[in-house]
Coordinates of C-alpha atoms and ligand atoms in Angstrom, one line a residue:
M687 CA 82.6 103.3 80.4
A688 CA 85.5 101.1 79.9
A689 CA 88.5 102.7 78.3
Q690 CA 88.4 102.9 74.5
G691 CA 85.3 100.7 74.3
L692 CA 87.0 97.7 75.8
S693 CA 85.0 95.1 77.6
P694 CA 84.2 95.8 81.3
G695 CA 84.9 92.2 82.0
D696 CA 88.2 91.9 80.2
P697 CA 90.6 94.8 79.7
S698 CA 92.2 93.1 76.7
S699 CA 89.0 92.5 74.6
F700 CA 86.3 94.4 72.7
A701 CA 83.8 91.6 73.1
R702 CA 80.6 92.0 75.1
P703 CA 79.6 88.4 75.8
D704 CA 77.2 89.7 78.4
E705 CA 75.1 90.9 75.5
A706 CA 75.8 88.4 72.7
E707 CA 78.2 85.5 73.1
V708 CA 79.8 83.3 70.5
S709 CA 79.4 79.6 71.3
S710 CA 80.8 77.8 68.3
V711 CA 83.2 78.4 65.5
S712 CA 83.5 76.7 62.1
L713 CA 86.6 77.6 60.0
Y714 CA 86.8 77.1 56.2
L715 CA 90.2 78.3 55.2
D716 CA 92.8 77.9 52.5
V717 CA 96.5 78.1 53.5
D718 CA 98.0 80.3 50.8
F719 CA 101.8 80.0 51.1
E720 CA 102.3 82.3 48.0
R721 CA 100.5 85.2 49.5
K722 CA 101.2 84.2 53.1
V723 CA 97.6 84.5 54.2
L724 CA 94.7 82.3 55.4
C725 CA 91.6 83.1 53.4
G726 CA 88.1 81.8 53.5
K727 CA 85.3 82.1 55.9
V728 CA 84.3 81.6 59.5
D729 CA 80.8 80.7 60.7
L730 CA 79.9 81.8 64.2
T731 CA 77.0 80.7 66.4
V732 CA 76.0 83.7 68.4
D733 CA 73.7 83.6 71.4
K734 CA 71.9 86.8 72.3
K735 CA 71.7 87.3 76.1
K736 CA 68.8 89.8 75.9
A737 CA 66.0 90.1 73.3
E738 CA 66.8 93.7 72.6
V739 CA 70.4 93.2 71.7
T740 CA 71.1 94.5 68.1
H741 CA 74.8 94.0 67.6
V742 CA 77.5 91.5 68.4
L743 CA 81.0 92.8 69.2
L744 CA 84.0 90.8 68.1
D745 CA 87.8 91.3 68.3
S746 CA 89.8 91.6 65.1
K747 CA 93.3 92.6 64.2
D748 CA 94.7 93.4 60.8
L749 CA 91.9 91.2 59.2
N750 CA 90.5 92.0 55.7
I751 CA 86.8 91.5 56.3
I752 CA 85.1 91.1 53.0
K753 CA 81.5 90.3 53.7
V754 CA 79.2 89.3 56.6
T755 CA 76.0 87.4 56.0
G756 CA 73.4 85.7 58.1
H757 CA 74.2 82.1 57.7
G758 CA 71.3 80.2 56.1
S759 CA 69.3 83.4 55.1
G760 CA 72.3 84.8 53.2
Q761 CA 71.1 88.3 54.2
V762 CA 74.0 90.7 54.0
L763 CA 74.8 92.3 57.4
E764 CA 76.3 95.7 58.1
F765 CA 79.5 95.8 60.0
S766 CA 82.1 98.3 61.1
V767 CA 85.7 98.0 62.1
G768 CA 86.8 100.4 64.8
E769 CA 90.1 102.2 65.2
N770 CA 93.2 100.0 65.6
I771 CA 94.5 100.0 69.2
S772 CA 98.1 98.8 68.9
T773 CA 98.4 95.2 70.3
L774 CA 94.6 94.8 70.9
G775 CA 93.5 95.4 67.3
S776 CA 90.1 96.7 66.4
K777 CA 86.5 96.2 67.5
L778 CA 84.4 94.5 64.9
E779 CA 80.7 95.4 65.3
I780 CA 78.2 93.4 63.4
K781 CA 74.5 94.3 63.1
L782 CA 72.4 91.3 63.8
P783 CA 69.4 90.5 61.6
S784 CA 66.1 91.4 63.3
T785 CA 64.5 88.2 64.5
T786 CA 63.0 86.9 67.7
E787 CA 65.4 84.0 67.7
M788 CA 68.0 84.2 70.4
R789 CA 70.5 81.9 68.5
L790 CA 71.9 83.3 65.3
M791 CA 74.4 82.1 62.7
L792 CA 76.8 84.5 61.0
S793 CA 79.2 83.9 58.1
I794 CA 82.2 86.1 57.8
L795 CA 84.3 86.1 54.6
Y796 CA 87.8 87.4 55.3
E797 CA 91.5 86.9 55.0
T798 CA 94.4 87.4 57.3
D799 CA 97.2 90.0 56.8
V800 CA 100.7 88.9 55.7
N801 CA 101.9 90.4 59.0
S802 CA 99.3 88.7 61.2
S803 CA 100.7 88.6 64.7
A804 CA 99.2 85.1 65.2
L805 CA 101.1 83.5 62.3
Q806 CA 104.7 82.7 61.4
W807 CA 105.2 81.9 57.8
L808 CA 108.6 80.3 57.4
P809 CA 110.3 80.0 54.0
P810 CA 111.9 76.6 53.3
E811 CA 115.3 77.8 54.4
Q812 CA 114.1 78.3 57.9
T813 CA 113.0 74.7 58.3
A814 CA 115.1 71.7 59.1
G815 CA 114.4 70.1 55.7
C816 CA 115.0 73.3 53.7
K817 CA 112.5 72.1 51.0
H818 CA 109.0 73.1 52.1
P819 CA 107.5 76.1 53.7
Y820 CA 106.0 76.0 57.1
L821 CA 103.2 77.8 59.0
F822 CA 102.5 77.8 62.7
S823 CA 100.2 79.9 64.8
Q824 CA 100.6 81.2 68.4
C825 CA 97.4 82.8 69.7
Q826 CA 97.9 83.2 73.4
A827 CA 97.5 85.7 74.8
V828 CA 95.6 88.0 72.4
H829 CA 96.5 87.0 68.8
C830 CA 93.6 84.8 67.9
R831 CA 91.9 88.0 66.7
A832 CA 94.7 88.2 64.0
M833 CA 93.7 84.7 62.7
F834 CA 89.9 85.1 62.6
P835 CA 87.3 87.4 64.0
C836 CA 86.3 86.1 67.4
Q837 CA 85.5 87.0 71.0
D838 CA 89.1 86.9 72.0
T839 CA 88.6 86.8 75.8
P840 CA 89.1 83.7 77.8
S841 CA 85.8 84.3 79.6
V842 CA 84.2 82.9 76.4
K843 CA 84.5 79.2 75.5
V844 CA 83.7 77.8 72.1
T845 CA 83.7 74.4 70.4
Y846 CA 85.2 74.5 66.9
T847 CA 85.4 72.6 63.7
A848 CA 87.7 73.3 60.8
E849 CA 88.1 72.4 57.1
I850 CA 91.5 73.5 55.9
T851 CA 92.9 73.2 52.4
A852 CA 96.7 73.2 51.8
P853 CA 99.3 72.0 49.3
P854 CA 99.0 68.2 49.1
E855 CA 102.6 67.4 50.2
L856 CA 102.1 69.1 53.5
T857 CA 100.4 67.9 56.8
V858 CA 97.9 70.1 58.6
L859 CA 97.3 69.7 62.3
M860 CA 95.2 71.7 64.7
S861 CA 94.4 71.8 68.5
A862 CA 91.6 69.4 67.8
R863 CA 90.8 65.8 66.9
R864 CA 91.4 64.9 63.2
V865 CA 88.3 63.9 61.4
G866 CA 88.6 61.2 58.7
I867 CA 91.5 61.0 56.3
P868 CA 92.6 64.1 54.3
T869 CA 91.3 64.0 50.7
I870 CA 92.6 65.5 47.5
M871 CA 90.3 68.2 46.1
P872 CA 89.6 68.8 42.3
G873 CA 92.1 71.6 42.1
G874 CA 94.8 69.4 43.6
L875 CA 94.8 70.8 47.2
K876 CA 94.3 68.5 50.1
L877 CA 91.4 69.0 52.5
H878 CA 91.9 68.3 56.2
K879 CA 89.0 68.2 58.7
F880 CA 89.1 68.8 62.5
E881 CA 86.8 68.9 65.4
Q882 CA 87.2 70.2 69.0
P883 CA 84.1 69.1 70.9
V884 CA 85.3 70.4 74.2
P885 CA 84.6 74.2 74.7
I886 CA 87.8 76.2 74.8
P887 CA 88.9 79.8 75.0
V888 CA 89.9 80.9 71.5
Y889 CA 93.5 81.5 72.5
L890 CA 93.8 77.7 72.3
V891 CA 92.9 77.5 68.6
S892 CA 96.0 76.7 66.7
I893 CA 97.3 75.4 63.4
V894 CA 100.5 74.1 61.9
V895 CA 101.2 73.3 58.3
G896 CA 104.5 71.7 57.3
H897 CA 106.3 68.7 56.0
L898 CA 105.6 66.6 59.1
E899 CA 106.2 63.1 60.2
S900 CA 105.0 61.3 63.3
L901 CA 105.9 58.5 65.6
K902 CA 103.7 56.8 68.2
I903 CA 105.0 57.3 71.7
G904 CA 102.0 56.0 73.8
P905 CA 98.5 54.7 73.7
R906 CA 97.1 58.2 73.1
S907 CA 100.2 60.0 71.9
H908 CA 102.3 60.7 68.8
V909 CA 105.2 63.1 68.3
W910 CA 105.0 65.2 65.2
S911 CA 107.9 67.1 63.6
E912 CA 110.0 67.4 60.6
K913 CA 111.8 64.2 59.8
Q914 CA 115.1 65.5 61.2
Y915 CA 113.7 65.7 64.8
V916 CA 111.2 63.0 65.0
E917 CA 113.3 60.1 66.4
K918 CA 115.0 62.4 68.8
A919 CA 111.6 63.7 69.9
A920 CA 110.2 60.2 70.4
Y921 CA 113.1 59.4 72.6
E922 CA 113.0 62.6 74.6
F923 CA 109.2 62.4 75.3
A924 CA 109.0 58.7 76.0
E925 CA 107.8 59.4 79.5
T926 CA 104.6 61.2 78.3
E927 CA 102.1 58.4 79.1
Q928 CA 103.6 58.1 82.6
M929 CA 103.2 61.8 83.1
L930 CA 99.6 61.7 81.8
L931 CA 98.7 58.9 84.2
A932 CA 100.3 60.8 87.1
A933 CA 98.4 63.9 86.0
E934 CA 95.1 62.0 85.8
S935 CA 95.6 60.7 89.3
I936 CA 96.1 64.2 90.6
C937 CA 93.5 66.1 88.5
G938 CA 90.9 63.6 87.3
E939 CA 90.1 62.2 83.9
Y940 CA 91.9 63.5 80.7
V941 CA 89.0 64.7 78.6
W942 CA 90.7 65.6 75.3
G943 CA 91.2 62.1 73.8
V944 CA 94.6 62.3 72.2
Y945 CA 97.7 64.0 73.7
D946 CA 100.1 64.6 70.8
L947 CA 103.3 66.7 70.8
L948 CA 104.6 68.9 68.0
V949 CA 108.2 69.9 67.9
L950 CA 108.4 73.2 66.0
P951 CA 111.2 74.9 64.1
P952 CA 113.7 76.8 66.4
S953 CA 111.9 80.2 65.9
F954 CA 109.0 79.1 68.1
P955 CA 109.1 81.8 70.8
F956 CA 108.0 79.7 73.8
G957 CA 109.2 76.6 75.6
G958 CA 105.8 75.0 75.2
M959 CA 102.2 75.9 74.4
E960 CA 99.3 73.9 75.7
N961 CA 97.2 73.7 72.6
P962 CA 94.6 71.1 73.3
C963 CA 95.3 67.6 71.8
L964 CA 98.6 68.9 70.4
T965 CA 101.1 70.5 72.7
F966 CA 103.6 72.7 70.8
V967 CA 107.2 72.6 72.1
T968 CA 110.5 74.2 71.1
P969 CA 113.3 72.0 69.8
T970 CA 115.5 73.5 72.5
V971 CA 114.1 70.9 74.9
L972 CA 115.6 68.1 72.8
A973 CA 118.5 67.6 75.2
G974 CA 119.1 64.0 74.2
D975 CA 118.7 62.7 77.8
R976 CA 115.0 63.5 78.7
S977 CA 116.2 66.1 81.2
L978 CA 114.0 68.9 79.9
A979 CA 110.8 66.9 79.9
D980 CA 109.4 69.1 82.7
V981 CA 108.2 71.3 79.9
V982 CA 106.0 68.4 78.9
A983 CA 104.8 67.9 82.5
H984 CA 103.9 71.6 82.5
E985 CA 101.9 71.5 79.2
I986 CA 100.2 68.3 80.2
S987 CA 99.1 69.9 83.5
H988 CA 97.4 72.7 81.5
S989 CA 95.0 70.0 80.2
W990 CA 93.2 70.7 83.5
T991 CA 94.5 74.0 84.8
G992 CA 94.1 76.5 82.0
N993 CA 92.3 74.4 79.4
L994 CA 89.5 73.1 81.6
V995 CA 89.6 75.7 84.4
T996 CA 90.4 78.9 82.6
N997 CA 91.3 82.4 83.8
R998 CA 88.5 84.8 83.2
N999 CA 90.9 87.4 81.8
F1000 CA 94.7 87.7 81.8
E1001 CA 94.7 89.7 85.1
H1002 CA 94.0 86.3 86.7
F1003 CA 96.7 84.5 84.6
W1004 CA 98.2 83.0 87.8
L1005 CA 95.1 80.7 87.9
N1006 CA 96.4 79.3 84.6
E1007 CA 100.2 79.4 85.2
G1008 CA 100.6 79.3 88.9
F1009 CA 98.3 76.3 89.2
T1010 CA 100.0 74.6 86.3
V1011 CA 103.4 75.0 87.8
F1012 CA 101.9 73.6 91.0
V1013 CA 100.5 70.5 89.2
E1014 CA 103.7 70.1 87.2
R1015 CA 105.6 69.8 90.4
K1016 CA 103.0 67.4 91.8
I1017 CA 103.8 65.2 88.8
L1018 CA 107.5 65.4 89.6
A1019 CA 106.7 64.4 93.1
K1020 CA 104.7 61.4 91.9
L1021 CA 107.4 60.2 89.5
Y1022 CA 110.6 61.2 91.3
G1023 CA 109.6 61.9 94.9
E1024 CA 108.7 64.9 97.1
K1025 CA 112.4 66.0 97.2
A1026 CA 112.4 66.5 93.4
R1027 CA 109.3 68.7 93.8
H1028 CA 111.0 70.9 96.4
F1029 CA 114.2 71.1 94.4
S1030 CA 112.3 72.4 91.4
A1031 CA 110.4 74.9 93.6
I1032 CA 113.8 76.3 94.9
G1033 CA 114.8 76.8 91.2
G1034 CA 111.5 78.6 90.6
L1035 CA 111.9 80.8 93.5
K1036 CA 115.3 81.9 92.2
D1037 CA 113.7 82.7 88.8
L1038 CA 111.1 84.7 90.7
K1039 CA 113.8 86.8 92.5
D1040 CA 115.5 87.5 89.2
A1041 CA 112.3 88.5 87.5
I1042 CA 111.3 90.8 90.3
S1043 CA 114.6 92.5 90.5
A1044 CA 114.6 93.0 86.7
L1045 CA 111.1 94.5 86.8
G1046 CA 111.8 96.5 90.0
E1047 CA 110.3 95.4 93.3
N1048 CA 107.7 98.1 93.3
S1049 CA 106.6 97.5 89.8
P1050 CA 102.8 96.9 89.6
L1051 CA 103.6 94.1 87.2
T1052 CA 105.0 92.1 90.1
C1053 CA 101.6 91.9 91.7
L1054 CA 100.0 88.4 91.5
V1055 CA 96.8 90.0 90.1
P1056 CA 98.0 93.0 88.1
D1057 CA 95.7 95.8 86.7
L1058 CA 95.9 95.3 82.9
R1059 CA 93.8 98.3 81.9
G1060 CA 95.9 100.0 79.2
I1061 CA 98.5 97.3 79.3
S1062 CA 98.8 94.5 76.8
P1063 CA 99.0 91.0 78.5
E1064 CA 102.1 90.4 76.4
D1065 CA 103.9 93.3 78.0
A1066 CA 102.9 92.1 81.4
F1067 CA 104.2 88.6 80.8
S1068 CA 106.8 87.4 83.3
T1069 CA 107.6 84.6 85.7
V1070 CA 105.6 86.3 88.4
P1071 CA 102.2 84.6 87.8
Y1072 CA 104.1 81.3 87.5
E1073 CA 106.2 81.3 90.6
K1074 CA 104.4 83.8 92.9
G1075 CA 101.3 81.8 92.1
H1076 CA 103.1 78.5 92.9
T1077 CA 104.4 80.0 96.1
L1078 CA 100.9 81.0 97.2
L1079 CA 99.5 77.5 96.5
F1080 CA 102.4 75.8 98.3
H1081 CA 101.9 78.1 101.3
L1082 CA 98.1 77.3 101.3
E1083 CA 98.9 73.6 101.1
E1084 CA 101.0 73.9 104.2
L1085 CA 98.4 75.9 106.1
A1086 CA 95.7 73.5 105.1
G1087 CA 97.6 70.6 106.5
G1088 CA 99.9 69.3 103.7
P1089 CA 99.4 67.2 100.5
E1090 CA 97.0 64.7 102.2
V1091 CA 94.3 67.3 102.5
F1092 CA 95.4 69.7 99.7
D1093 CA 95.5 67.0 97.0
P1094 CA 91.8 66.2 97.3
F1095 CA 91.1 70.0 97.4
L1096 CA 92.9 70.4 94.1
K1097 CA 90.9 67.7 92.5
A1098 CA 87.6 69.1 93.9
Y1099 CA 88.6 72.6 92.6
I1100 CA 89.1 71.2 89.1
T1101 CA 85.8 69.3 89.2
K1102 CA 84.0 72.3 90.4
F1103 CA 85.3 74.7 87.8
K1104 CA 86.0 72.6 84.7
Y1105 CA 84.6 74.0 81.5
K1106 CA 84.3 77.4 83.2
S1107 CA 86.3 80.6 83.3
I1108 CA 86.9 82.0 86.7
D1109 CA 88.7 84.7 88.6
T1110 CA 90.7 84.8 91.8
D1111 CA 87.7 85.5 94.0
D1112 CA 86.0 82.3 92.7
F1113 CA 89.0 80.3 93.8
K1114 CA 89.2 82.0 97.2
K1115 CA 85.5 81.5 97.8
F1116 CA 85.8 77.8 97.0
L1117 CA 88.9 77.4 99.2
Y1118 CA 87.0 78.6 102.2
E1119 CA 83.9 76.6 101.3
Y1120 CA 86.1 73.5 101.2
F1121 CA 88.0 74.2 104.4
P1122 CA 85.4 76.0 106.5
N1123 CA 87.0 75.2 109.9
N1124 CA 90.7 75.8 109.2
S1125 CA 91.8 78.6 111.4
L1126 CA 95.3 78.9 109.8
L1127 CA 93.8 79.6 106.4
K1128 CA 91.7 82.4 107.9
E1129 CA 94.9 84.3 108.6
V1130 CA 96.1 84.6 105.0
D1131 CA 96.7 88.2 104.1
W1132 CA 95.1 88.1 100.7
K1133 CA 95.6 91.8 100.0
E1134 CA 99.3 91.4 100.3
W1135 CA 99.5 88.2 98.3
L1136 CA 97.3 89.4 95.5
F1137 CA 97.9 93.1 95.1
K1138 CA 101.2 94.0 96.7
P1139 CA 104.3 94.2 94.4
G1140 CA 107.5 92.4 95.1
M1141 CA 108.4 89.0 96.6
P1142 CA 105.7 86.9 98.3
P1143 CA 105.0 87.8 101.9
V1144 CA 105.8 84.2 103.0
I1145 CA 108.6 82.1 101.6
P1146 CA 108.0 78.4 102.3
K1147 CA 110.9 76.3 103.8
Y1148 CA 111.7 73.9 101.0
D1149 CA 113.7 70.8 101.5
T1150 CA 117.2 71.7 100.3
S1151 CA 118.8 68.2 100.3
L1152 CA 119.1 68.0 96.5
Q1153 CA 120.4 71.5 96.3
E1154 CA 123.2 71.1 98.8
V1155 CA 125.7 69.5 96.4
C1156 CA 125.1 72.5 94.0
T1157 CA 125.7 75.0 96.8
G1158 CA 128.8 73.1 97.9
L1159 CA 130.3 73.1 94.4
C1160 CA 129.4 76.8 93.9
I1161 CA 131.2 77.8 97.1
K1162 CA 134.2 75.7 96.2
W1163 CA 134.5 77.6 92.9
M1164 CA 134.0 81.0 94.5
E1165 CA 136.6 80.3 97.2
W1166 CA 139.3 78.8 94.9
D1167 CA 142.2 81.1 94.4
A1168 CA 143.0 80.6 90.7
V1169 CA 145.9 83.0 90.8
A1170 CA 147.8 81.6 93.7
G1171 CA 148.4 78.5 91.6
G1172 CA 148.5 75.0 93.1
P1173 CA 146.7 72.0 91.6
C1174 CA 143.2 72.5 90.3
P1175 CA 140.8 70.9 92.8
F1176 CA 138.1 70.3 90.2
K1177 CA 137.3 67.2 88.2
P1178 CA 134.7 66.1 85.6
D1179 CA 133.0 63.9 88.1
D1180 CA 131.9 67.0 90.1
I1181 CA 129.1 67.4 87.6
N1182 CA 129.0 63.9 86.1
N1183 CA 127.6 62.7 89.5
M1184 CA 124.9 65.4 89.5
S1185 CA 121.5 65.3 87.8
S1186 CA 121.3 67.8 84.9
G1187 CA 118.8 69.8 87.1
Q1188 CA 121.5 70.1 89.7
V1189 CA 124.1 71.3 87.1
R1190 CA 121.6 73.9 86.0
E1191 CA 121.1 74.9 89.7
F1192 CA 124.9 75.0 90.3
L1193 CA 125.3 77.5 87.4
A1194 CA 122.2 79.5 88.5
Q1195 CA 123.9 79.9 91.9
L1196 CA 127.1 81.0 90.4
L1197 CA 125.2 83.6 88.4
E1198 CA 124.0 85.2 91.6
E1199 CA 127.6 85.6 92.8
N1200 CA 130.3 88.1 91.7
P1201 CA 131.6 87.5 88.2
L1202 CA 134.1 84.7 87.8
S1203 CA 137.5 85.6 86.3
V1204 CA 138.2 84.5 82.8
T1205 CA 140.9 82.1 84.1
K1206 CA 138.3 80.4 86.3
L1207 CA 135.8 80.2 83.5
Q1208 CA 138.4 78.7 81.2
T1209 CA 139.3 76.1 83.9
M1210 CA 135.7 75.3 84.3
E1211 CA 135.3 74.8 80.5
N1212 CA 138.4 72.6 80.5
T1213 CA 137.1 70.5 83.3
Y1214 CA 133.4 70.3 82.6
K1215 CA 133.2 70.9 78.8
L1216 CA 130.1 73.1 79.2
N1217 CA 130.5 74.6 75.7
S1218 CA 129.4 71.3 74.2
M1219 CA 126.3 70.9 76.4
G1220 CA 123.2 69.6 74.6
N1221 CA 121.0 70.8 77.5
S1222 CA 119.8 74.3 76.5
E1223 CA 119.0 75.3 80.1
I1224 CA 122.5 74.6 81.2
Y1225 CA 124.1 76.1 78.1
F1226 CA 122.1 79.3 78.5
R1227 CA 123.3 79.8 82.1
W1228 CA 126.8 78.9 81.1
L1229 CA 126.8 81.6 78.3
R1230 CA 125.4 84.2 80.8
L1231 CA 128.1 83.3 83.3
G1232 CA 130.7 83.9 80.5
I1233 CA 129.2 87.2 79.5
K1234 CA 129.0 88.3 83.1
G1235 CA 132.7 87.5 83.5
R1236 CA 133.5 89.4 80.3
W1237 CA 134.9 86.4 78.6
K1238 CA 135.1 87.6 75.0
E1239 CA 135.2 84.2 73.3
Q1240 CA 131.7 83.5 74.7
V1241 CA 130.1 86.5 73.0
D1242 CA 130.3 84.8 69.6
R1243 CA 128.8 81.6 71.1
A1244 CA 126.0 83.6 72.7
L1245 CA 125.3 85.3 69.3
E1246 CA 125.2 82.0 67.6
F1247 CA 122.8 80.7 70.2
V1248 CA 120.4 83.6 70.0
V1249 CA 120.1 83.4 66.2
A1250 CA 119.9 79.6 66.1
Q1251 CA 116.7 79.6 68.2
G1252 CA 114.0 82.1 69.0
R1253 CA 112.8 81.0 72.5
M1254 CA 112.2 84.3 74.3
K1255 CA 113.3 83.0 77.6
F1256 CA 116.8 82.5 76.3
V1257 CA 117.0 85.3 73.7
R1258 CA 115.9 88.2 75.8
P1259 CA 118.3 87.9 78.8
L1260 CA 121.2 87.2 76.5
Y1261 CA 120.6 90.3 74.4
R1262 CA 120.2 92.3 77.6
Ligands
BES2381 N1 100.9 79.0 78.1 C1 102.3 79.2 78.3 C2 103.0 79.9 77.1 C3 102.4 81.3 76.9 C4 102.1 82.2 78.0 C5 102.3 81.8 75.6 C6 101.6 83.4 77.7 C7 101.8 83.1 75.4 C8 101.4 83.9 76.5 C9 103.0 77.8 78.4 O1 102.3 76.9 79.1 C10 104.3 78.0 79.2 O2 104.1 78.5 80.4 N2 105.4 77.8 78.7 C11 106.7 77.9 79.3 C12 107.3 76.6 79.7 C13 107.0 76.1 81.0 C14 107.8 74.8 81.3 C15 107.1 77.0 82.2 C16 107.7 78.6 78.4 O3 107.4 78.8 77.2 O4 108.7 79.0 78.8
ZN2382 ZN1 102.1 77.4 81.2

């Protein structure tokens, strides 16, 4: 028996798709800003896997389930909601009507809770325009169950449609194609229709409602945001189509039709989220110089790795994120050269070291494939699946014989597993099927790579040429004797001649050294003006450097920064 009635195939879900599996979802919801709830109904198509199955098991969390009926027949169906298990919510067990049909339709009348963990309801004051309320969802990893009853396991894929009513002055978007033009309903609300014909895990269902505008940035792309950000966003993400084309040449055809970007209010907790057709991004990537567009390259990559080839459960999250970082850096290589790819990988490796030393090098959560029984995927979240996963793939690429042979493998892997949900063994098996005669690959110590905590067993030798100027400047600052006096050897051009990625790397290297004195930090500010940096990644590291050096003035700036935006990557380390 799985613990607490959880699925044997997914430690984070109550669903039993091996008995009865949901294959499509239709949402009919009203967005009620007064009560801060979504209310209405969801229709589910359920496929029984065996004739004798009597119940379907769903995930739910803080939902008010009003009534369940057999769709079509209208027959009222019995249901029970199990005990609430903290972050995972409750099992929802529905008795199926007795019929010989293997495919059934259910209708569930329900509403969400004001405190739904999937939804952020922002009052007008928390938006840029300060006039209209705003709603956005974030379902990954296990919050979709707090938006509608579903099989909230990535082993299940569904198509979905939605009909959403909302106040007429607001725009509604979802991770789907828009169907028709929104129409005004008799009561004055506006009705918006959507359709996602590609099967997806439900963690990719998403919704945003706000006073939004859009600008076209490419043949299949618009940026959406409040008016205040939209021009800046259009400029920042102007390279989107180039990235999509590069990604298609690496991964194969883009199947989702449109690729739009939504810039959220600053409380959005992530850098980006790969909601299909509509990537969500934090406004902290609006640096003004396109320097943080690697977040877009990352989310674009998920259109294949993650959204087409999906981890079967979140223990195999590295198949989503490690592969996506790998593809993201392949895009960098295509657009800016192989050296840029290596430079980014060096930065990633440093983040991995930091994450592992913060978690503890023996922490089970530093395993590439962790055991998530009894652990919520949210608590397990770290850079490990991203960067340890990338390191493994880079290592395999080298063993296989380099990009010339590994690039075609990557494409074949995506072709083989698209529209499916897989685990690490599926990947491994395919790797050896594809490279049957490669003796180097046979020597990979999988046990160590997958199940041993700590740093990866092999660290690739990355090309350091773009990193050298950062290291040079870092050493110069460390060695400079600020107290002995003499002319200051630093000048603004030290960093003006670097790429912003290099400035970020320079600060990251300083962060690994002993704290800088306040005098040095002040000199650095006078020379480089880092306090007025628009690039949030640079500013974040600069603030940490100040705090580490116990420079009191920076504490106020850091506090200002952590309340001005809610991106967890920045907020958590600064509070710590
Ligand atoms: N899918 C993730 C975000 C996520 C992961 C949300 C797990 C909830 C649970 C997204 O693709 C991502 O990785 N975002 C990164 C940015 C990226 C450039 C590494 C982030 O938010 O920092
Ligand atoms: Zn990602």
